[in-house]
Amino acid sequence: MRRFFLSFLALSAIICGLSAKNMVDSQTDSLLKSHKLVYIDGKPADSATQAYVDSIRQRISVFYYDQFRHFSDPAAPYFLFMSKDAQLAMGIGGAVRMRGYYDWGGAMPAAGFAPYLIPMTPDPAKMRHFDTTPSGTCLFFRVLGRNKLLGDYQLYIEANFTGYQSRDFKLKKAYAIINDFTVGYASSTFSDPSALPPVIDAQGPTNKITPTAVLVRYMPVVHDKWVFAVSAETPSPAIGADGTTTQNVDNWMPDFAAFAQYQWAPGQHIRLSGIVRTLSYRDMAAGTNHNRAGWGTMLSSVAHWGDRVTTYVTGTYGHGYAGLGGDLLGNYDLVADPTEPGRLYAPASAGYCLGLQYNFKPNLFASASMSQLRYLPAHRTDPTEYKYGWVATANVFWNMTPRMQVGAELNIGKRGNADGQHRYARRAEVMCMFSF
């Protein structure tokens, strides 16, 4: 892992010298041209108001270079409704997304392709499986405004059909941005969705860290090149208490996250992120509460190499951060200490993801990625315990129009256990999405 991080730093140093726009930006430009402004009380006439209208268009472009925007997120609203004085603009948008997938050689019991879920002794009646899901279909509202007291502000609400059986409506994000502050239910500061490679599968890379939490974040931009952020976030720990010798304790301290980022062009950056957590549990035999420190670090980057190539890199390491995402979403923040009954500890885990995208045209590209996550407990575990998982992904996407996209993907994954036993899984997927 050390060798990987050193290689990552060397690679990032080379990337920082790249700044040219490529075909990804050309596709974004085609999206920007598709937006329409609708004036509620008539088009503004004075030049000062028209200048603000132009700034609204500029802020729409920033939407596509959001620090926390992932490839699979919907495009900005097709229509923006604006008041005559240009003090308020509102857009209603969304996406209709359909996925179909086929497993063979041992079906995975989930819509997301996660190596942790690979059956080590597959059921002969479930060796192949075909299914579809509308998961990822969404609606959202975005408000852009300005106020003498607050300055520039944004409001955002998004809900996805990812609830029960991937059809129930479920809140995904709800936050306000007032100048450099973000308040609400938003992507964690300890995440970098834009540095994840494009995929069709909802699970994504094995080390994918994209939690959402109610938070308060301060994120200033310094000289257009440096971005800093610090936040307090509502915790959601995954504690492996058994209810007999150990018990969960109510959360009493927020998670604290921060990052420092250098960006040399829109949509291109290198970032160092970190999070510190308080993980609490109760020793039922001793009748005492205990607190363990959890922490995680992440290095991430996205960069354009010339006109056609884009690279995506993430590396993660820490203790007690597994519940924030990736392959170990179960109770792996704190696990039982076999040397001391009634005690839990924060195990380590490490992961990486490397992705490469090649654009044949601005609206046609292929990508490939490789990700791996390793579970690194301090004590001996059950022989059937998960030790590592990896996923290799190859796909192709075609934007038939600026707002209609189709894609096909092949995933191959492997789960390895502590006793050396391992098994592979395979999945083919197709997708169609329309943004409005």
Coordinates of N, CA and C in Angstrom, one line a residue, residues 172-312:
K172 N -32.5 12.1 -1.1 CA -31.1 11.9 -1.3 C -30.3 13.0 -0.8
K173 N -30.7 14.3 -1.1 CA -30.0 15.5 -0.7 C -31.0 16.6 -0.4
A174 N -30.6 17.5 0.5 CA -31.5 18.7 0.8 C -30.6 19.6 1.6
Y175 N -30.1 20.7 0.9 CA -29.1 21.6 1.5 C -29.2 23.0 1.0
A176 N -28.6 23.9 1.7 CA -28.5 25.3 1.3 C -27.0 25.7 1.2
I177 N -26.6 26.4 0.2 CA -25.3 27.0 0.1 C -25.4 28.5 0.2
I178 N -24.8 29.1 1.2 CA -24.8 30.6 1.4 C -23.3 31.0 1.3
N179 N -22.9 31.6 0.2 CA -21.5 32.0 0.0 C -20.7 30.7 0.2
D180 N -19.8 30.7 1.2 CA -18.9 29.6 1.4 C -19.4 28.5 2.3
F181 N -20.6 28.7 2.8 CA -21.1 27.7 3.8 C -22.2 26.8 3.2
T182 N -22.2 25.6 3.6 CA -23.2 24.6 3.2 C -23.8 24.1 4.5
V183 N -25.2 24.1 4.5 CA -25.9 23.6 5.7 C -27.0 22.6 5.1
G184 N -27.1 21.4 5.7 CA -28.1 20.5 5.3 C -27.6 19.1 5.0
Y185 N -28.4 18.3 4.3 CA -28.2 16.9 4.0 C -27.5 16.9 2.7
A186 N -26.1 16.7 2.7 CA -25.3 16.8 1.5 C -24.2 15.8 1.5
S187 N -23.5 15.7 0.4 CA -22.3 14.8 0.3 C -21.3 15.2 1.4
S188 N -20.7 14.1 2.0 CA -19.7 14.4 3.1 C -18.5 15.0 2.5
T189 N -17.8 15.8 3.4 CA -16.6 16.4 3.0 C -15.5 15.4 2.7
F190 N -15.7 14.2 3.4 CA -14.8 13.1 3.2 C -15.3 12.2 2.0
S191 N -15.3 12.8 0.9 CA -15.7 12.1 -0.4 C -15.2 13.0 -1.5
D192 N -15.1 12.3 -2.7 CA -14.7 13.0 -3.9 C -15.3 12.3 -5.1
P193 N -16.7 12.4 -5.2 CA -17.4 11.7 -6.3 C -16.9 11.9 -7.7
S194 N -16.4 13.1 -8.0 CA -15.9 13.4 -9.3 C -14.6 12.7 -9.7
A195 N -13.9 12.1 -8.7 CA -12.7 11.4 -8.9 C -13.0 9.9 -9.1
L196 N -14.2 9.5 -9.1 CA -14.6 8.1 -9.4 C -14.9 7.9 -10.9
P197 N -14.4 6.8 -11.5 CA -14.6 6.6 -12.9 C -16.1 6.4 -13.3
P198 N -16.5 6.6 -14.5 CA -17.8 6.4 -14.9 C -18.2 4.9 -14.9
V199 N -19.3 4.6 -14.3 CA -19.8 3.2 -14.3 C -21.3 3.2 -14.4
I200 N -21.9 2.1 -14.8 CA -23.3 1.9 -14.8 C -23.8 1.3 -13.5
D201 N -23.1 0.4 -13.0 CA -23.5 -0.3 -11.7 C -23.6 0.7 -10.6
A202 N -24.7 0.6 -9.8 CA -24.9 1.5 -8.7 C -23.9 1.4 -7.6
Q203 N -23.3 0.2 -7.4 CA -22.3 0.0 -6.3 C -21.0 0.7 -6.6
G204 N -20.5 0.6 -7.8 CA -19.3 1.3 -8.1 C -18.0 0.6 -7.6
P205 N -16.9 1.3 -7.5 CA -15.6 0.7 -7.0 C -15.7 0.2 -5.6
T206 N -14.9 -0.8 -5.3 CA -14.9 -1.4 -4.0 C -14.5 -0.5 -2.8
N207 N -13.7 0.6 -3.2 CA -13.3 1.5 -2.1 C -14.1 2.8 -2.2
K208 N -15.3 2.8 -2.9 CA -16.1 4.0 -3.1 C -16.6 4.6 -1.7
I209 N -16.2 5.8 -1.5 CA -16.6 6.6 -0.3 C -17.4 7.8 -0.7
T210 N -18.7 7.6 -0.6 CA -19.6 8.7 -1.0 C -20.8 8.9 0.0
P211 N -20.5 9.0 1.3 CA -21.6 9.1 2.3 C -22.3 10.4 2.2
T212 N -23.6 10.5 2.6 CA -24.3 11.7 2.7 C -24.8 11.9 4.2
A213 N -24.7 13.1 4.7 CA -25.0 13.4 6.1 C -25.5 14.8 6.2
V214 N -26.2 15.0 7.3 CA -26.6 16.4 7.7 C -25.3 17.0 8.2
L215 N -24.9 18.2 7.7 CA -23.6 18.7 8.0 C -23.7 20.3 8.0
V216 N -22.6 20.8 8.5 CA -22.3 22.3 8.3 C -20.9 22.3 7.8
R217 N -20.7 22.9 6.6 CA -19.4 22.9 6.0 C -19.0 24.4 5.6
Y218 N -17.7 24.7 5.8 CA -17.2 25.9 5.3 C -16.1 25.6 4.3
M219 N -16.3 26.1 3.0 CA -15.5 25.7 1.9 C -15.1 26.9 1.1
P220 N -14.0 27.6 1.5 CA -13.6 28.8 0.7 C -12.7 28.4 -0.5
V221 N -12.7 29.2 -1.5 CA -11.8 29.0 -2.7 C -10.8 30.1 -2.6
V222 N -9.5 29.8 -2.7 CA -8.4 30.8 -2.6 C -7.7 30.9 -3.9
H223 N -7.7 32.1 -4.5 CA -7.0 32.4 -5.7 C -7.4 31.5 -6.9
D224 N -8.6 31.0 -6.9 CA -9.2 30.1 -7.9 C -8.5 28.8 -8.1
K225 N -7.4 28.5 -7.3 CA -6.6 27.3 -7.5 C -6.8 26.4 -6.3
W226 N -6.9 27.0 -5.1 CA -6.9 26.2 -3.9 C -8.3 26.2 -3.3
V227 N -8.8 25.0 -2.9 CA -10.1 24.9 -2.2 C -9.8 24.1 -0.9
F228 N -10.4 24.7 0.2 CA -10.2 24.1 1.5 C -11.6 23.9 2.1
A229 N -11.8 22.9 2.9 CA -13.1 22.6 3.5 C -13.0 22.0 4.8
V230 N -13.9 22.3 5.7 CA -13.9 21.7 7.0 C -15.4 21.6 7.4
S231 N -15.8 20.5 8.1 CA -17.2 20.3 8.4 C -17.4 19.5 9.6
A232 N -18.6 19.7 10.2 CA -19.1 18.8 11.3 C -20.3 18.1 10.8
E233 N -20.3 16.8 10.9 CA -21.3 15.9 10.2 C -22.0 15.0 11.2
T234 N -23.2 14.7 11.0 CA -24.0 13.8 11.8 C -23.4 12.4 11.6
P235 N -23.0 11.7 12.6 CA -22.4 10.3 12.4 C -23.4 9.3 12.1
S236 N -23.0 8.2 11.5 CA -23.8 7.0 11.2 C -22.9 5.8 11.3
P237 N -22.4 5.5 12.5 CA -21.4 4.4 12.6 C -22.0 3.0 12.4
A238 N -21.2 2.1 12.0 CA -21.5 0.7 11.8 C -20.8 -0.1 12.9
I239 N -21.4 -0.3 14.0 CA -20.8 -0.9 15.2 C -21.1 -2.4 15.2
G240 N -20.1 -3.3 15.4 CA -20.4 -4.7 15.4 C -20.7 -5.2 16.8
A241 N -21.6 -4.6 17.5 CA -22.0 -5.1 18.9 C -22.9 -6.3 18.7
D242 N -22.7 -7.3 19.6 CA -23.5 -8.5 19.5 C -24.7 -8.5 20.3
G243 N -24.9 -7.5 21.2 CA -26.1 -7.4 22.0 C -26.1 -8.3 23.3
T244 N -25.0 -9.1 23.4 CA -24.8 -10.0 24.5 C -23.7 -9.5 25.4
T245 N -22.5 -9.4 24.9 CA -21.4 -8.9 25.7 C -21.1 -7.4 25.4
T246 N -21.6 -6.9 24.2 CA -21.4 -5.5 23.9 C -22.7 -4.9 23.4
Q247 N -22.8 -3.6 23.5 CA -24.1 -2.9 23.1 C -23.7 -1.6 22.5
N248 N -24.5 -1.2 21.5 CA -24.4 0.1 20.9 C -24.7 1.2 21.9
V249 N -24.0 2.3 21.7 CA -24.2 3.5 22.5 C -24.7 4.6 21.6
D250 N -25.6 5.5 22.1 CA -26.1 6.6 21.3 C -25.0 7.5 20.8
N251 N -25.1 8.0 19.6 CA -24.1 9.0 19.1 C -24.1 10.2 20.0
W252 N -23.0 10.7 20.3 CA -22.9 11.9 21.2 C -21.9 13.0 20.7
M253 N -21.2 12.6 19.6 CA -20.2 13.5 19.0 C -20.2 13.5 17.5
P254 N -20.2 14.6 16.8 CA -20.3 14.6 15.3 C -18.9 14.1 14.8
D255 N -19.0 13.7 13.5 CA -17.8 13.4 12.8 C -17.2 14.7 12.3
F256 N -15.9 14.8 12.2 CA -15.2 16.0 11.7 C -14.4 15.7 10.5
A257 N -14.7 16.3 9.4 CA -14.0 16.0 8.1 C -13.4 17.3 7.5
A258 N -12.4 17.1 6.7 CA -11.7 18.3 6.1 C -11.0 17.8 4.8
F259 N -10.7 18.7 3.9 CA -9.9 18.4 2.8 C -9.2 19.7 2.3
A260 N -8.1 19.5 1.6 CA -7.3 20.5 0.9 C -7.2 20.1 -0.5
Q261 N -7.5 21.0 -1.5 CA -7.5 20.6 -2.9 C -6.8 21.7 -3.7
Y262 N -6.0 21.2 -4.7 CA -5.4 22.1 -5.7 C -6.1 21.7 -7.0
Q263 N -6.6 22.8 -7.7 CA -7.3 22.6 -9.0 C -6.6 23.5 -10.0
W264 N -6.2 22.9 -11.1 CA -5.5 23.7 -12.1 C -6.4 24.0 -13.3
A265 N -7.6 23.4 -13.4 CA -8.6 23.7 -14.4 C -9.9 23.2 -14.0
P266 N -11.0 23.7 -14.5 CA -12.3 23.2 -14.1 C -12.5 21.7 -14.3
G267 N -12.9 21.1 -13.2 CA -13.1 19.6 -13.3 C -11.8 18.8 -13.2
Q268 N -10.7 19.4 -12.8 CA -9.4 18.7 -12.7 C -8.7 19.1 -11.4
H269 N -8.3 18.2 -10.6 CA -7.8 18.5 -9.3 C -7.1 17.3 -8.6
I270 N -6.4 17.6 -7.5 CA -5.8 16.6 -6.6 C -6.2 17.0 -5.2
R271 N -6.7 16.1 -4.4 CA -7.3 16.4 -3.1 C -6.8 15.4 -2.1
L272 N -6.5 15.9 -0.9 CA -6.3 15.1 0.3 C -7.4 15.4 1.3
S273 N -8.1 14.3 1.7 CA -9.2 14.4 2.6 C -9.0 13.6 3.8
G274 N -9.7 13.9 4.9 CA -9.5 13.2 6.2 C -10.8 13.3 7.0
I275 N -11.0 12.3 7.9 CA -12.2 12.3 8.8 C -11.7 11.7 10.1
V276 N -12.3 12.3 11.2 CA -12.1 11.8 12.5 C -13.4 11.5 13.1
R277 N -13.6 10.3 13.8 CA -14.9 9.9 14.3 C -14.7 9.4 15.8
T278 N -15.8 9.5 16.5 CA -15.9 9.0 17.9 C -16.8 7.8 17.8
L279 N -16.3 6.6 18.0 CA -17.1 5.3 18.0 C -17.2 4.8 19.4
S280 N -18.5 4.7 19.8 CA -18.8 4.4 21.2 C -19.5 3.0 21.3
Y281 N -19.3 2.3 22.4 CA -20.0 1.1 22.7 C -20.0 0.8 24.2
R282 N -20.8 -0.2 24.6 CA -20.8 -0.5 26.0 C -20.4 -1.9 26.3
D283 N -19.5 -2.1 27.2 CA -19.1 -3.4 27.7 C -20.2 -3.8 28.7
M284 N -21.0 -4.8 28.4 CA -22.2 -5.1 29.2 C -21.8 -5.9 30.5
A285 N -20.7 -6.7 30.4 CA -20.2 -7.4 31.6 C -19.6 -6.5 32.6
A286 N -18.8 -5.5 32.2 CA -18.2 -4.6 33.1 C -19.1 -3.4 33.4
G287 N -20.2 -3.2 32.6 CA -21.1 -2.1 32.9 C -20.4 -0.8 32.6
T288 N -19.5 -0.7 31.6 CA -18.9 0.6 31.3 C -19.0 0.9 29.8
N289 N -19.0 2.2 29.6 CA -19.0 2.7 28.2 C -17.6 3.0 27.7
H290 N -17.3 2.8 26.5 CA -16.0 3.0 25.9 C -16.1 3.8 24.6
N291 N -15.1 4.6 24.3 CA -15.0 5.4 23.1 C -13.7 5.0 22.4
R292 N -13.8 4.7 21.1 CA -12.7 4.4 20.3 C -12.6 5.5 19.2
A293 N -11.4 5.8 18.8 CA -11.2 6.8 17.7 C -11.2 6.1 16.4
G294 N -12.0 6.6 15.4 CA -11.9 6.1 14.1 C -11.4 7.3 13.2
W295 N -10.7 6.9 12.1 CA -10.2 7.9 11.2 C -10.0 7.4 9.8
G296 N -10.0 8.2 8.9 CA -9.8 7.8 7.5 C -9.1 8.9 6.7
T297 N -8.3 8.5 5.7 CA -7.6 9.4 4.8 C -7.9 9.0 3.4
M298 N -7.9 10.0 2.5 CA -8.1 9.7 1.1 C -7.3 10.6 0.2
L299 N -6.6 10.1 -0.8 CA -6.0 10.9 -1.8 C -6.8 10.6 -3.1
S300 N -7.1 11.7 -3.8 CA -7.9 11.5 -5.0 C -7.5 12.5 -6.1
S301 N -7.8 12.2 -7.3 CA -7.4 13.1 -8.4 C -8.3 12.7 -9.7
V302 N -8.6 13.8 -10.4 CA -9.2 13.6 -11.8 C -8.5 14.6 -12.7
A303 N -8.0 14.1 -13.9 CA -7.2 14.9 -14.8 C -7.4 14.6 -16.2
H304 N -7.3 15.5 -17.1 CA -7.3 15.3 -18.6 C -5.9 15.2 -19.1
W305 N -5.6 14.2 -19.9 CA -4.4 14.1 -20.6 C -4.6 14.3 -22.0
G306 N -4.4 15.5 -22.5 CA -4.6 15.9 -23.9 C -6.1 16.0 -24.1
D307 N -6.4 15.7 -25.4 CA -7.8 15.9 -25.9 C -8.7 14.8 -25.6
R308 N -8.2 13.5 -25.4 CA -9.1 12.4 -25.4 C -9.1 11.6 -24.1
V309 N -8.0 11.7 -23.3 CA -7.8 10.8 -22.2 C -8.1 11.5 -20.8
T310 N -8.8 10.8 -20.0 CA -9.1 11.3 -18.6 C -8.7 10.2 -17.6
T311 N -8.1 10.5 -16.5 CA -7.7 9.6 -15.5 C -8.4 9.9 -14.2
Y312 N -8.8 8.8 -13.5 CA -9.4 8.9 -12.2 C -8.6 8.0 -11.2

